[in-house]
XYZ file of C-alpha atoms in Angstrom:
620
model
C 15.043 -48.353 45.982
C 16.988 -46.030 43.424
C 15.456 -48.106 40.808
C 11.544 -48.049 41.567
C 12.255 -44.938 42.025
C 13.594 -43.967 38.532
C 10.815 -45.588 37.290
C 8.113 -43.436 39.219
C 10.189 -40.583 37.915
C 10.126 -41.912 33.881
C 6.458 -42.521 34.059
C 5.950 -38.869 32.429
C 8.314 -39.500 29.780
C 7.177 -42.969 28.804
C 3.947 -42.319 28.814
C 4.627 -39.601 26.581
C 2.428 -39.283 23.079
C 5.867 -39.383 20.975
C 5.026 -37.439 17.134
C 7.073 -38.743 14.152
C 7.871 -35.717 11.848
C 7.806 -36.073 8.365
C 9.205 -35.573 4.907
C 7.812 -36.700 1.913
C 9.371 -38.653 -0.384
C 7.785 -39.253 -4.306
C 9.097 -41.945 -6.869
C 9.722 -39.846 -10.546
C 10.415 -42.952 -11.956
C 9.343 -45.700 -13.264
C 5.794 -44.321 -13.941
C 4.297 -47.541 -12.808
C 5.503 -46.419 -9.712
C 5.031 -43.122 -9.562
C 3.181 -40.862 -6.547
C 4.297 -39.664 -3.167
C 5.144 -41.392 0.203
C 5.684 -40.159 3.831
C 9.097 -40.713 5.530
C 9.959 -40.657 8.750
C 13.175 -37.795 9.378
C 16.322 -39.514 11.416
C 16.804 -37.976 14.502
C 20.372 -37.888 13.386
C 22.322 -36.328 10.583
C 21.654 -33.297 9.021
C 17.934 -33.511 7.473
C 18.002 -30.821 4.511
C 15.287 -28.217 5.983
C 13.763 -25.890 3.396
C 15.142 -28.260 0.950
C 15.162 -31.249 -1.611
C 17.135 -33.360 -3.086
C 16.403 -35.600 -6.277
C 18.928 -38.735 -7.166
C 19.184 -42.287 -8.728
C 18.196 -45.021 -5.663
C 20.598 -47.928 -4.760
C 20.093 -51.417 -3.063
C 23.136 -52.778 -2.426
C 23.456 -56.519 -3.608
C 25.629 -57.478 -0.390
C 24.881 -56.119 3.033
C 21.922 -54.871 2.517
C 21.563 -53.916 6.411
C 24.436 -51.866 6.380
C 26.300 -53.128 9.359
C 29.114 -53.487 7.960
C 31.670 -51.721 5.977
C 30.278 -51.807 2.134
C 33.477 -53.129 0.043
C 34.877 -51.104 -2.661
C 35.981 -47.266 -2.736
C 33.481 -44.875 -2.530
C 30.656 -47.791 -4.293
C 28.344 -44.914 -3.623
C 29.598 -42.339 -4.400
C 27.603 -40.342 -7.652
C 27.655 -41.958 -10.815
C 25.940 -39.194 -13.145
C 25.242 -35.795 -12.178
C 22.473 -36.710 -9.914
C 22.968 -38.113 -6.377
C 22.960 -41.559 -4.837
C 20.407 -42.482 -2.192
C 20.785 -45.868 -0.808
C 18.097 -47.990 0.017
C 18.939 -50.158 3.197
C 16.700 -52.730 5.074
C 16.425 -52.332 9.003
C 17.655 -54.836 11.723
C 20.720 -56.509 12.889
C 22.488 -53.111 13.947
C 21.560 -49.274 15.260
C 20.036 -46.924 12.266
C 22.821 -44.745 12.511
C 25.875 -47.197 11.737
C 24.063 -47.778 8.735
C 23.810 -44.315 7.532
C 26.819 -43.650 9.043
C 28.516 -47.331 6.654
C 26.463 -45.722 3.412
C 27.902 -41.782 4.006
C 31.301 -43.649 4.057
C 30.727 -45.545 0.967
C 29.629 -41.951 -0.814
C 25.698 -42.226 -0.965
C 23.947 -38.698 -0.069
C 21.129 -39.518 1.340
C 19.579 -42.846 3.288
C 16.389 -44.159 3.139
C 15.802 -47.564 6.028
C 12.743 -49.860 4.645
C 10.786 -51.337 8.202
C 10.918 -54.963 8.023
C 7.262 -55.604 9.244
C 4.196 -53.905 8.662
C 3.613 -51.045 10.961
C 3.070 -47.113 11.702
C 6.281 -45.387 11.075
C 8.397 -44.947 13.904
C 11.619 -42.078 14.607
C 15.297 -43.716 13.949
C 16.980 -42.209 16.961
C 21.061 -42.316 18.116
C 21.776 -45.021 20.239
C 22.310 -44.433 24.186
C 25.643 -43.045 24.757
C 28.211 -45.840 24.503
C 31.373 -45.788 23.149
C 31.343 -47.477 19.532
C 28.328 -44.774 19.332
C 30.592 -41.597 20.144
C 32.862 -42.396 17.243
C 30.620 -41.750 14.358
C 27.291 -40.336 15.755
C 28.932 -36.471 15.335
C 29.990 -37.026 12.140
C 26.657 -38.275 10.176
C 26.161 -35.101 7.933
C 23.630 -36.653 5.461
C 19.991 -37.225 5.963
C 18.269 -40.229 6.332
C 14.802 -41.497 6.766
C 12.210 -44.817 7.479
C 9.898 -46.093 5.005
C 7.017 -48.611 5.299
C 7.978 -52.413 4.172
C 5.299 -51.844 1.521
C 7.093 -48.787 -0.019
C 10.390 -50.749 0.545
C 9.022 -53.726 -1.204
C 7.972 -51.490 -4.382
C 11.208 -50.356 -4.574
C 13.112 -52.956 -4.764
C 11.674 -55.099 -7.367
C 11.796 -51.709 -9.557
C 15.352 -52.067 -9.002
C 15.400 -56.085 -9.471
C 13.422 -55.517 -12.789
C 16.677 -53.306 -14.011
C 14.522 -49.934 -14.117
C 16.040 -46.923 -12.680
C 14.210 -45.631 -9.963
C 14.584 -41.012 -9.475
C 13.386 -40.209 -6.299
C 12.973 -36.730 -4.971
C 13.172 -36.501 -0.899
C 11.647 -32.905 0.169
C 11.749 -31.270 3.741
C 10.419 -28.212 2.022
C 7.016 -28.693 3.961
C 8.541 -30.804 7.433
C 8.140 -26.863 9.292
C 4.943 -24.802 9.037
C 5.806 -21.546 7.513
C 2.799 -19.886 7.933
C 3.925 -16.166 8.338
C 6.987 -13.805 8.818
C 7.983 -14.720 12.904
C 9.158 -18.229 13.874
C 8.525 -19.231 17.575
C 10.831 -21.411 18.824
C 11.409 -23.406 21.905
C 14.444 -25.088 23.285
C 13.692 -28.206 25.890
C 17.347 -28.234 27.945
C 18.994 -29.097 31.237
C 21.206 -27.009 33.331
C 23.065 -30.502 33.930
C 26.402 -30.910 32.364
C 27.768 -34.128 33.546
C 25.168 -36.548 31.481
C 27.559 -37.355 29.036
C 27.662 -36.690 25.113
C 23.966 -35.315 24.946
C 24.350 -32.864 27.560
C 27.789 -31.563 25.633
C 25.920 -31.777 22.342
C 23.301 -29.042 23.629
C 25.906 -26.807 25.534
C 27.687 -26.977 22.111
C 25.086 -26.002 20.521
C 23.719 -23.000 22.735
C 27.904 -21.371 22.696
C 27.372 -22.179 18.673
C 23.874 -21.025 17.454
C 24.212 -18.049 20.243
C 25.038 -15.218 17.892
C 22.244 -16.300 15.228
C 19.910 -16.577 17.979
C 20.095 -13.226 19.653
C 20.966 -11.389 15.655
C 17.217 -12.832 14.901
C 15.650 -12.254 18.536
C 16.500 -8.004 18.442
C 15.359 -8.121 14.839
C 11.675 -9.565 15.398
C 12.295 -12.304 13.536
C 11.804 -15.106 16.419
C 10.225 -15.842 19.430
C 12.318 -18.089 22.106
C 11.133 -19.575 24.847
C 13.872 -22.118 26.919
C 11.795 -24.938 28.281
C 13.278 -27.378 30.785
C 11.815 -30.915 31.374
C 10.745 -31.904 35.094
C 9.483 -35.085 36.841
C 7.612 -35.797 39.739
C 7.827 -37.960 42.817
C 5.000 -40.286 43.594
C 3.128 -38.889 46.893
C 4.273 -42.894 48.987
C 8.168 -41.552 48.572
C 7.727 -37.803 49.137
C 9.193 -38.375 52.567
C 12.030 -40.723 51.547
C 15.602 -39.265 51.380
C 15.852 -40.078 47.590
C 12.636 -37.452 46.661
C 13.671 -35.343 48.811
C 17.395 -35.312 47.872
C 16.109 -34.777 43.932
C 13.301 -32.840 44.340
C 11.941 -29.353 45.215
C 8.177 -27.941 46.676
C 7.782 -31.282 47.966
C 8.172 -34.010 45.263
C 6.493 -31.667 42.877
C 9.637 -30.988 40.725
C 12.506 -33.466 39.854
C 15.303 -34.566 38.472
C 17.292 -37.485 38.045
C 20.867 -37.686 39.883
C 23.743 -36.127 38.171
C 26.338 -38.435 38.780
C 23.237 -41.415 39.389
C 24.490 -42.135 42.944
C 22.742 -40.763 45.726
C 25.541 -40.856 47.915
C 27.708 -38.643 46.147
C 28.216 -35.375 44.132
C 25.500 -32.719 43.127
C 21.753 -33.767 43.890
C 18.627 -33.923 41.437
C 17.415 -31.068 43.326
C 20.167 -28.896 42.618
C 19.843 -29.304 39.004
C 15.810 -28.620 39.189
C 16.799 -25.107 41.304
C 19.450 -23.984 38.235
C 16.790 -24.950 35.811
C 14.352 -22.615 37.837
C 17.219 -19.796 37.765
C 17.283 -20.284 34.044
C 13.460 -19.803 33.397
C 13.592 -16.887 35.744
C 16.413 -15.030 34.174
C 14.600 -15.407 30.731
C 11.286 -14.396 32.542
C 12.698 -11.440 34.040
C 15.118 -10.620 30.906
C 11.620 -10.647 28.841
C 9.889 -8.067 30.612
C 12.868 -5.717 30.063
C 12.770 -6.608 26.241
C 16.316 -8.396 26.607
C 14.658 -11.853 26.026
C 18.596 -12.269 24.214
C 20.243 -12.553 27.334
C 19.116 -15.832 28.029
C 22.252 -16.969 25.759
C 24.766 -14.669 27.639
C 23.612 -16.266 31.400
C 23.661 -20.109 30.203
C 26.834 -19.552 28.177
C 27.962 -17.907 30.785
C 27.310 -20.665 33.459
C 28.322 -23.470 31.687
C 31.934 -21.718 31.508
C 32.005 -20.175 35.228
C 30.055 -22.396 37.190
C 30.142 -25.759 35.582
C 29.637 -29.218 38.130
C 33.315 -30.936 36.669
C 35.161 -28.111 38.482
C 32.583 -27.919 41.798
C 31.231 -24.534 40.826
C 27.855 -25.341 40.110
C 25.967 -23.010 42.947
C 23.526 -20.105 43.326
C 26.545 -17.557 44.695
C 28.365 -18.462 40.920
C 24.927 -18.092 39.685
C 24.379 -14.474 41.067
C 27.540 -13.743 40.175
C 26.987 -14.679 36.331
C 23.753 -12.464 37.360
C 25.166 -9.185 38.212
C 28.183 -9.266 35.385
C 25.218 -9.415 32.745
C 23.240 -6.819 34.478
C 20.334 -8.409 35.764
C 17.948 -7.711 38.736
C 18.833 -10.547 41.015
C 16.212 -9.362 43.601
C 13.088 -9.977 40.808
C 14.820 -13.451 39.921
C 14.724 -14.514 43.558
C 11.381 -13.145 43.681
C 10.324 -15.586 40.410
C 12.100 -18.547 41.612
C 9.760 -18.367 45.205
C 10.529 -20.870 48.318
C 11.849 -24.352 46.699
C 10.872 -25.820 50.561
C 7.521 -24.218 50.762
C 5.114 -27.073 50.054
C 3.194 -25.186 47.256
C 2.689 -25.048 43.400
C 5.938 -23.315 41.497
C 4.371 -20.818 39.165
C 6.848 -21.294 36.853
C 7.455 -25.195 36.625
C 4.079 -26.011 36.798
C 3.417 -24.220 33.678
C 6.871 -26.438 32.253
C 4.999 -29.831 32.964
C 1.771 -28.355 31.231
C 3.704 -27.183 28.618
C 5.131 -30.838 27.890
C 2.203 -32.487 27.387
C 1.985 -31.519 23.143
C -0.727 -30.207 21.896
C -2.006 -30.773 18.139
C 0.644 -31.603 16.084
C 3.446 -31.297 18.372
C 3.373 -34.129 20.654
C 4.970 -34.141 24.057
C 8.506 -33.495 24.816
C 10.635 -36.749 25.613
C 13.864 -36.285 24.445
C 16.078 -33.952 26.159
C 17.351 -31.845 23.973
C 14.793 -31.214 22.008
C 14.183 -28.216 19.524
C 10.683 -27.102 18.475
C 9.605 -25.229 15.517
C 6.506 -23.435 14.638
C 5.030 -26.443 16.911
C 6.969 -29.346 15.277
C 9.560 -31.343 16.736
C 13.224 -30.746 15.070
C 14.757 -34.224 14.043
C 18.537 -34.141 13.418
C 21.869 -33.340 14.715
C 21.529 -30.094 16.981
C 24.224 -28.527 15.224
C 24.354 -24.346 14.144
C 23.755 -24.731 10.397
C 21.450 -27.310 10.670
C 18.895 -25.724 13.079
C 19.543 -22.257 11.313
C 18.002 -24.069 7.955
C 15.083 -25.359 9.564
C 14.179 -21.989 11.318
C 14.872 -20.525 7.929
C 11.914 -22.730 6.761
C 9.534 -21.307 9.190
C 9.352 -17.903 7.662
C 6.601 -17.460 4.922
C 7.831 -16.813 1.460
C 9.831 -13.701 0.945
C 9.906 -12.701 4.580
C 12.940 -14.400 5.715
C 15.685 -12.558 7.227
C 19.161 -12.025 5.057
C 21.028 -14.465 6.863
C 18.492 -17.055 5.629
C 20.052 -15.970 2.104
C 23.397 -16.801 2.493
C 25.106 -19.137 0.411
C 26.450 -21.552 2.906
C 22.715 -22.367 3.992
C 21.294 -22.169 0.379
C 21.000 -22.076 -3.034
C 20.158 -19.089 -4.895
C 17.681 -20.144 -7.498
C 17.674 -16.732 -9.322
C 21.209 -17.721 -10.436
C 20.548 -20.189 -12.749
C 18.529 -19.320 -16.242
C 17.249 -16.444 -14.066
C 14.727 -19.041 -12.487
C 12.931 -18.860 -14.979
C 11.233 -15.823 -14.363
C 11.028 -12.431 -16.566
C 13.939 -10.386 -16.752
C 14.803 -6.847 -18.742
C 18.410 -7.542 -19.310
C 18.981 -4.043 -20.914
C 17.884 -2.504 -17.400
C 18.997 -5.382 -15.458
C 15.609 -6.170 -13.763
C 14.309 -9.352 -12.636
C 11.411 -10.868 -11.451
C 12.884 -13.406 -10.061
C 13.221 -13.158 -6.213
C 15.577 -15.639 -4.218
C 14.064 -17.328 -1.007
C 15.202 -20.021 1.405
C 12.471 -22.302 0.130
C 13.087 -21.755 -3.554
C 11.985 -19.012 -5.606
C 9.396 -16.941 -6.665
C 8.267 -14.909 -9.517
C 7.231 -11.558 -8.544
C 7.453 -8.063 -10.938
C 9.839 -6.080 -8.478
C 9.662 -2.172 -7.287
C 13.106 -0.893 -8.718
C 14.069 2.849 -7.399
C 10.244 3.434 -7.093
C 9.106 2.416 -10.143
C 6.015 -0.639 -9.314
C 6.013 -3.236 -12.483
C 3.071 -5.174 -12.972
C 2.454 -8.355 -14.541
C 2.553 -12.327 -14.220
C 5.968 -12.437 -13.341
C 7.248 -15.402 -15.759
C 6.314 -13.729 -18.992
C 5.663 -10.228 -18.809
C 6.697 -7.284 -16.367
C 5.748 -3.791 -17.429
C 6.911 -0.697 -15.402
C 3.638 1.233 -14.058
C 3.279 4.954 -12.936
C 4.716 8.281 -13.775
C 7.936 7.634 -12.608
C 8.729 4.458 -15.060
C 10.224 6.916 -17.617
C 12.927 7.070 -15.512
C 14.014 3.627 -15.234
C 15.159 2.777 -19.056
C 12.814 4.431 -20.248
C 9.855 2.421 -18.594
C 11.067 -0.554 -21.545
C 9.430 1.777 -24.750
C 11.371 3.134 -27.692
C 13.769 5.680 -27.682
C 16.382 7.325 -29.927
C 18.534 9.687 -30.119
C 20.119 11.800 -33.802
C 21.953 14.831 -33.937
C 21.753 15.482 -30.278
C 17.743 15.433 -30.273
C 15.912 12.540 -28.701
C 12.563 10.704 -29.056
C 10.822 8.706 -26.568
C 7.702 6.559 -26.295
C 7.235 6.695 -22.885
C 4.977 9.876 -21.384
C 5.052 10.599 -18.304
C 1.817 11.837 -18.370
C 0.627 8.500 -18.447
C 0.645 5.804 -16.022
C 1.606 2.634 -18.172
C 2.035 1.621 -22.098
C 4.378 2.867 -24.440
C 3.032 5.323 -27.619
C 5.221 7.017 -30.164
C 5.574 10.088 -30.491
C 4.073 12.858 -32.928
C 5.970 12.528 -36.127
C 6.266 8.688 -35.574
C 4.362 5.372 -35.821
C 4.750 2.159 -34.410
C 3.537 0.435 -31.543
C 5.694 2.377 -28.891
C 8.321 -0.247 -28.573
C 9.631 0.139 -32.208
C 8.891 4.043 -33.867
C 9.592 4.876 -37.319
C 9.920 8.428 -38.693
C 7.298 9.655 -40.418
C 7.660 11.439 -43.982
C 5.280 13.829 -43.944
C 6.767 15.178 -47.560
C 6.546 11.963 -48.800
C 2.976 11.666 -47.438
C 1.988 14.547 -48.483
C 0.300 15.084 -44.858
C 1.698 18.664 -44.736
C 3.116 21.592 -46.488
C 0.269 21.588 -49.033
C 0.115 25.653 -49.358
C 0.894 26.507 -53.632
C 4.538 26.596 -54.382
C 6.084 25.221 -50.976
C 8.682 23.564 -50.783
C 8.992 20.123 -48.327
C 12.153 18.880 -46.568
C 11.741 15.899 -44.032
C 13.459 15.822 -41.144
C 13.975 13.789 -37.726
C 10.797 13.529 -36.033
C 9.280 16.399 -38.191
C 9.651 18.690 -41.234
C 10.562 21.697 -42.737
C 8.324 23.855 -45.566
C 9.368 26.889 -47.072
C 6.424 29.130 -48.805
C 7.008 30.982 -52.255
C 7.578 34.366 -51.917
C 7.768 36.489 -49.013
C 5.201 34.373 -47.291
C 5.709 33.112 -43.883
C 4.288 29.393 -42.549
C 2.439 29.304 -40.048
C 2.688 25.249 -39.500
C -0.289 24.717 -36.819
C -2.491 25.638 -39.544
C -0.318 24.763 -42.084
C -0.793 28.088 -44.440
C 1.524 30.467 -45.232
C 0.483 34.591 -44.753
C 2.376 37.580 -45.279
C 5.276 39.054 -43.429
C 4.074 42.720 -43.910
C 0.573 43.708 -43.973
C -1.283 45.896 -47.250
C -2.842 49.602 -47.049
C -5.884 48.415 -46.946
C -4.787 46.873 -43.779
C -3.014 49.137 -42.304
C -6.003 51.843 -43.262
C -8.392 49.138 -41.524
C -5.954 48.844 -38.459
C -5.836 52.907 -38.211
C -9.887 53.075 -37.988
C -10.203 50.281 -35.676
C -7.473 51.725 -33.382
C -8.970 55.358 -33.594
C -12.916 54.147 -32.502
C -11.147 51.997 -30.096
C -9.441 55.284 -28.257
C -12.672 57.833 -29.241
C -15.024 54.657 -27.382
C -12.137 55.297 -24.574
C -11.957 59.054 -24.403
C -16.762 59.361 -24.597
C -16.770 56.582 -21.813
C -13.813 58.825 -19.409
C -15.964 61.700 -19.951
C -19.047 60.055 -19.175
C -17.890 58.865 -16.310
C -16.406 62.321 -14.747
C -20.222 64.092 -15.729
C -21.480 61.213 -13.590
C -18.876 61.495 -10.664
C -19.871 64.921 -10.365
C -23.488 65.428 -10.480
C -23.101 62.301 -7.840
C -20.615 64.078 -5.487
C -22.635 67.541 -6.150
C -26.011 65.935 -4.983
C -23.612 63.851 -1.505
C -22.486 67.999 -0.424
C -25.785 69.159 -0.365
C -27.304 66.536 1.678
C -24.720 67.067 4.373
C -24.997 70.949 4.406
C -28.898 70.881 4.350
C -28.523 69.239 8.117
C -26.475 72.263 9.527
C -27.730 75.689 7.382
C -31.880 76.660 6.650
C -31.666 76.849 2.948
C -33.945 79.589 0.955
C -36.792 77.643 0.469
C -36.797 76.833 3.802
C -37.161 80.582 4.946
C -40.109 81.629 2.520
C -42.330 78.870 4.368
C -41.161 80.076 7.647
C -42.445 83.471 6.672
C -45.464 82.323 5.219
C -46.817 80.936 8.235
C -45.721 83.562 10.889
C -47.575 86.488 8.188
C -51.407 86.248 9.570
C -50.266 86.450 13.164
C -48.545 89.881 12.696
C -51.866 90.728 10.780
C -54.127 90.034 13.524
C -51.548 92.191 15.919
C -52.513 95.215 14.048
C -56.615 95.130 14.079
């Protein structure tokens, strides 16, 4: 029963649409040979993310499967500057123990040719068994599977004496398409499933501190992701579904210790797996999407199966010593008996099934990047390089820059990019991909230009920044420059010099004769300008470049006195002029005001004049 019933509980995962991930892999050498091939990554080893790697290829004349031991010390190991990558054939023993033979014998790199024609397939680790658990940990080099064709090409260059250069580049193997990896991590609560479950607790205490440093920056987006099976709707009521799974048969997962009689039960596993998705949920919508790390550190240490602590009271109490609302995680998690759709892992089994390039999840642990599966040891270093390979060009976080995860380009012949050694300004700028040449802002100062060949400083400020690259110099204590800041870019000497602003030469204006040219000067060049001395008493006037006299004649003075007396008797006719005016104004202003409260004289005589024939006719 236990084993139709694992089966019904696989189907998912076999049925799975499994992606191989890629690197490419092009032949330098011989020319006849020459172009690029797809390889498939190990899912073992440490695959160089971000990076290449170019060396001399190697078939080994004896044991060319690499199952055993390759004779010699270090045979491998590099003969020139450049590296060895050994060429192996497949069968007869797992991938890994032969990488695992060839990093012993000094090669730094792997490539497995398929020995029939077919699609390429992922090398994976063995199952757990112990031969496995001696060397699996300690592959550190990358490998990968080539077609027979491509392995067939190869090897009669080599038979045919000609040295074959191969580069093998992970550079594209994670889409980098702007400045925010997403993430996702496909786990299990479990702990007691042997070496992968401690490989991916390892890995979570490890890469915990790189994870959250990146999550509070904005730099990633994590999501945990937990696998789940189902259990066929014949065996819902049998005491093995409903011992391993939860809602029903909806959600499962297979027996810790893989006897039913015994120990922790699927079920219990599928219910921490539900706490863990709820604690991120919850932590989320707080914007503490970091303490994911804390609680399944946490657990692991407090609450793990080996020492019978695995429950929901150690749970809660992880919980409440991280400071999270257990009452909204309860509420997320729902009724595990209610026979209903779980929000939460019904959106996990969607979320398995791949979409586009990603395929679905079948290995367990499994990281995914920017949508593509990781392939390689989960180990800190490792995973940090391939995230670092998600970012676009020249956004990646500093801790992408770090030497122990890569090589700063910049450092050798500057990259070849422009530089200004006098100012000590590059164009080269270091990323985890390579490098790229881009003119840099320096203290505010924008230069412009192609980056490899020219970079000129741009805007009023350049002046400030060595001078924005023109000419300058400096004699007794007075100094020359080319650069203006009243102009936005270019370099232009000075009056007094020529050149073309990045070299100025003094002018000799005596020499020239381009000044002083008044009778009987005298002309004495000097830095930047000159000096010219009239005859006489005369005194130079060197904007107009004439010389006048220091003391004016009679006739000049006698001019000055007239012009300054009509300039004070025009003064004194206009004051008068303008008090006559004032006053006939103000005289004519008093007498309209009076004439509205007094009869005025003229006023009276008509008075009289009218009134006269009246006392006339009184008298008849």
């Amino acid at each position: 029963m236990f084993f139709v019933l694992f089966i019904f509980l696989s189907y998912v995962h076999v049925q799975g649409r499994f992606v191989v991930e890629k690197n490419s892999i092009t032949v330098l050498s011989p020319h006849k040979i020459r172009g690029k091939k797809d390889g498939a990554i190990g899912n073992f080893g440490l695959p160089n993310y971000g990076g290449y790697i170019v060396g001399s290829l190697v078939y080994p004349q004896k044991g060319s499967h690499g199952c055993e031991d390759f004779e010699g010390d270090k045979p491998f190991k590099f003969r020139s500057y450049r590296p060895t990558i050994v060429l192996l054939d497949r069968g007869d023993c797992y991938f890994a123990l032969k990488v695992w033979h060839a990093q012993q014998a000094g090669a730094a790199a792997v490539l497995v040719a398929d020995s029939i024609d077919e699609t390429l397939i992922t090398m994976d680790s063995p199952e757990e068994s112990t031969d496995a658990d001696g060397y699996i940990e300690k592959i550190v080099i990358p490998s990968a599977l080539i077609d027979k064709s491509f392995g067939d090409s190869l090897k009669d260059s080599l038979n045919n004496k000609d040295e074959v250069l191969l580069r093998i580049d992970w550079r594209e193997s994670v889409p980098h398409p702007d400045n925010r990896v997403e993430y996702e991590f496909w786990t299990n609560s479990n702990d007691e499933c042997g070496a992968r479950c401690d490989e991916q607790m390892n890995f979570v205490k490890n890469f915990k501190g790189h994870a959250q440093i990146l999550e509070r920056g904005g730099y990633t987006l994590f999501t945990p992701h937990y696998i789940t099976w189902f259990c066929p709707q014949p065996f819902v009521e049998s005491s093995q579904c409903k011992s391993q799974c939860i809602n029903r048969g909806r959600y499962c997962a297979p027996d810790p210790e893989k006897d039913f009689g015994e120990g922790y039960e699927g079920k219990d596993v599928v219910y921490e797996n539900l706490r863990q998705l709820c604690v991120h949920r919850v932590a989320n919508e707080s914007n503490r999407s970091w303490v994911w790390w804390d609680y399944v550190t946490d657990f692991h240490v407090r609450c793990s199966m080996k020492e019978k602590k695995y429950s929901k009271d150690c749970a809660e109490d992880v919980m409440k010593s991280l400071d999270l609302p257990i009452e909204k995680i309860k509420k997320c998690i729902g009724d595990p008996e209610a026979d209903v759709e779980n929000e939460v892992l019904k959106i996990e089994q969607t979320a398995q099934i791949g979409g586009g390039s990603r395929g679905d999840v079948t290995i367990l642990p499994t990281l995914v990047l920017n949508n593509v599966q990781y392939r390689g040891k989960l180990e800190r270093t490792s995973v940090l390089k391939a995230i670092c390979a998600g970012f676009k060009e020249t956004t990646e976080p500093q801790v992408c820059l770090s030497g122990d995860i890569e090589t700063n380009e910049c450092l050798e012949r500057n990259g070849g990019c422009w530089k200004d050694r006098s100012a000590n300004v590059t164009a080269c700028k270091d990323t985890f991909r390579g490098r790229v040449c881009e003119c840099p802002i320096v203290k505010g100062v924008q230069y412009k230009g192609d980056g490899y060949t020219t970079c000129e400083a741009f805007g009023p400020a350049r002046c400030s920044l060595n001078n924005g690259g023109c000419w300058s110099e400096t004699r007794n204590k007075i100094t020359f420059s080319a650069c203006s800041e009243s102009k936005v870019n270019g370099c232009h000497c000075p009056v007094g010099f020529l050149g073309d602003g990045n070299k100025c030469e003094d002018v000799d204006e005596c020499n020239e004769r381009s000044a002083c040219q008044c009778d009987g000067c005298s002309c004495k060049n000097t830095w930047g300008s000159y000096d010219c001395k009239c005859k006489g008493n005369l005194l130079y006037i060197k904007e107009q470049d004439i010389c006048i006299e220091r003391s004016g004649s009679k006739f000049g003075k006698v001019i000055a006195f007239v012009v300054i007396a009509v300039v004070v008797g025009a003064g004194l006719a206009g004051y008068v002029f303008y008090k006559y005016r004032l006053r006939s104004y103000m005289d004519s202003e008093i007498m309209a005001i009076m004439s509205q409260y007094m009869p005025l004289d003229q006023q009276n005589n008509v008075v009289h004049a009218e009134s006269e024939p009246l006392r006339q006719q009184g008298t008849v």
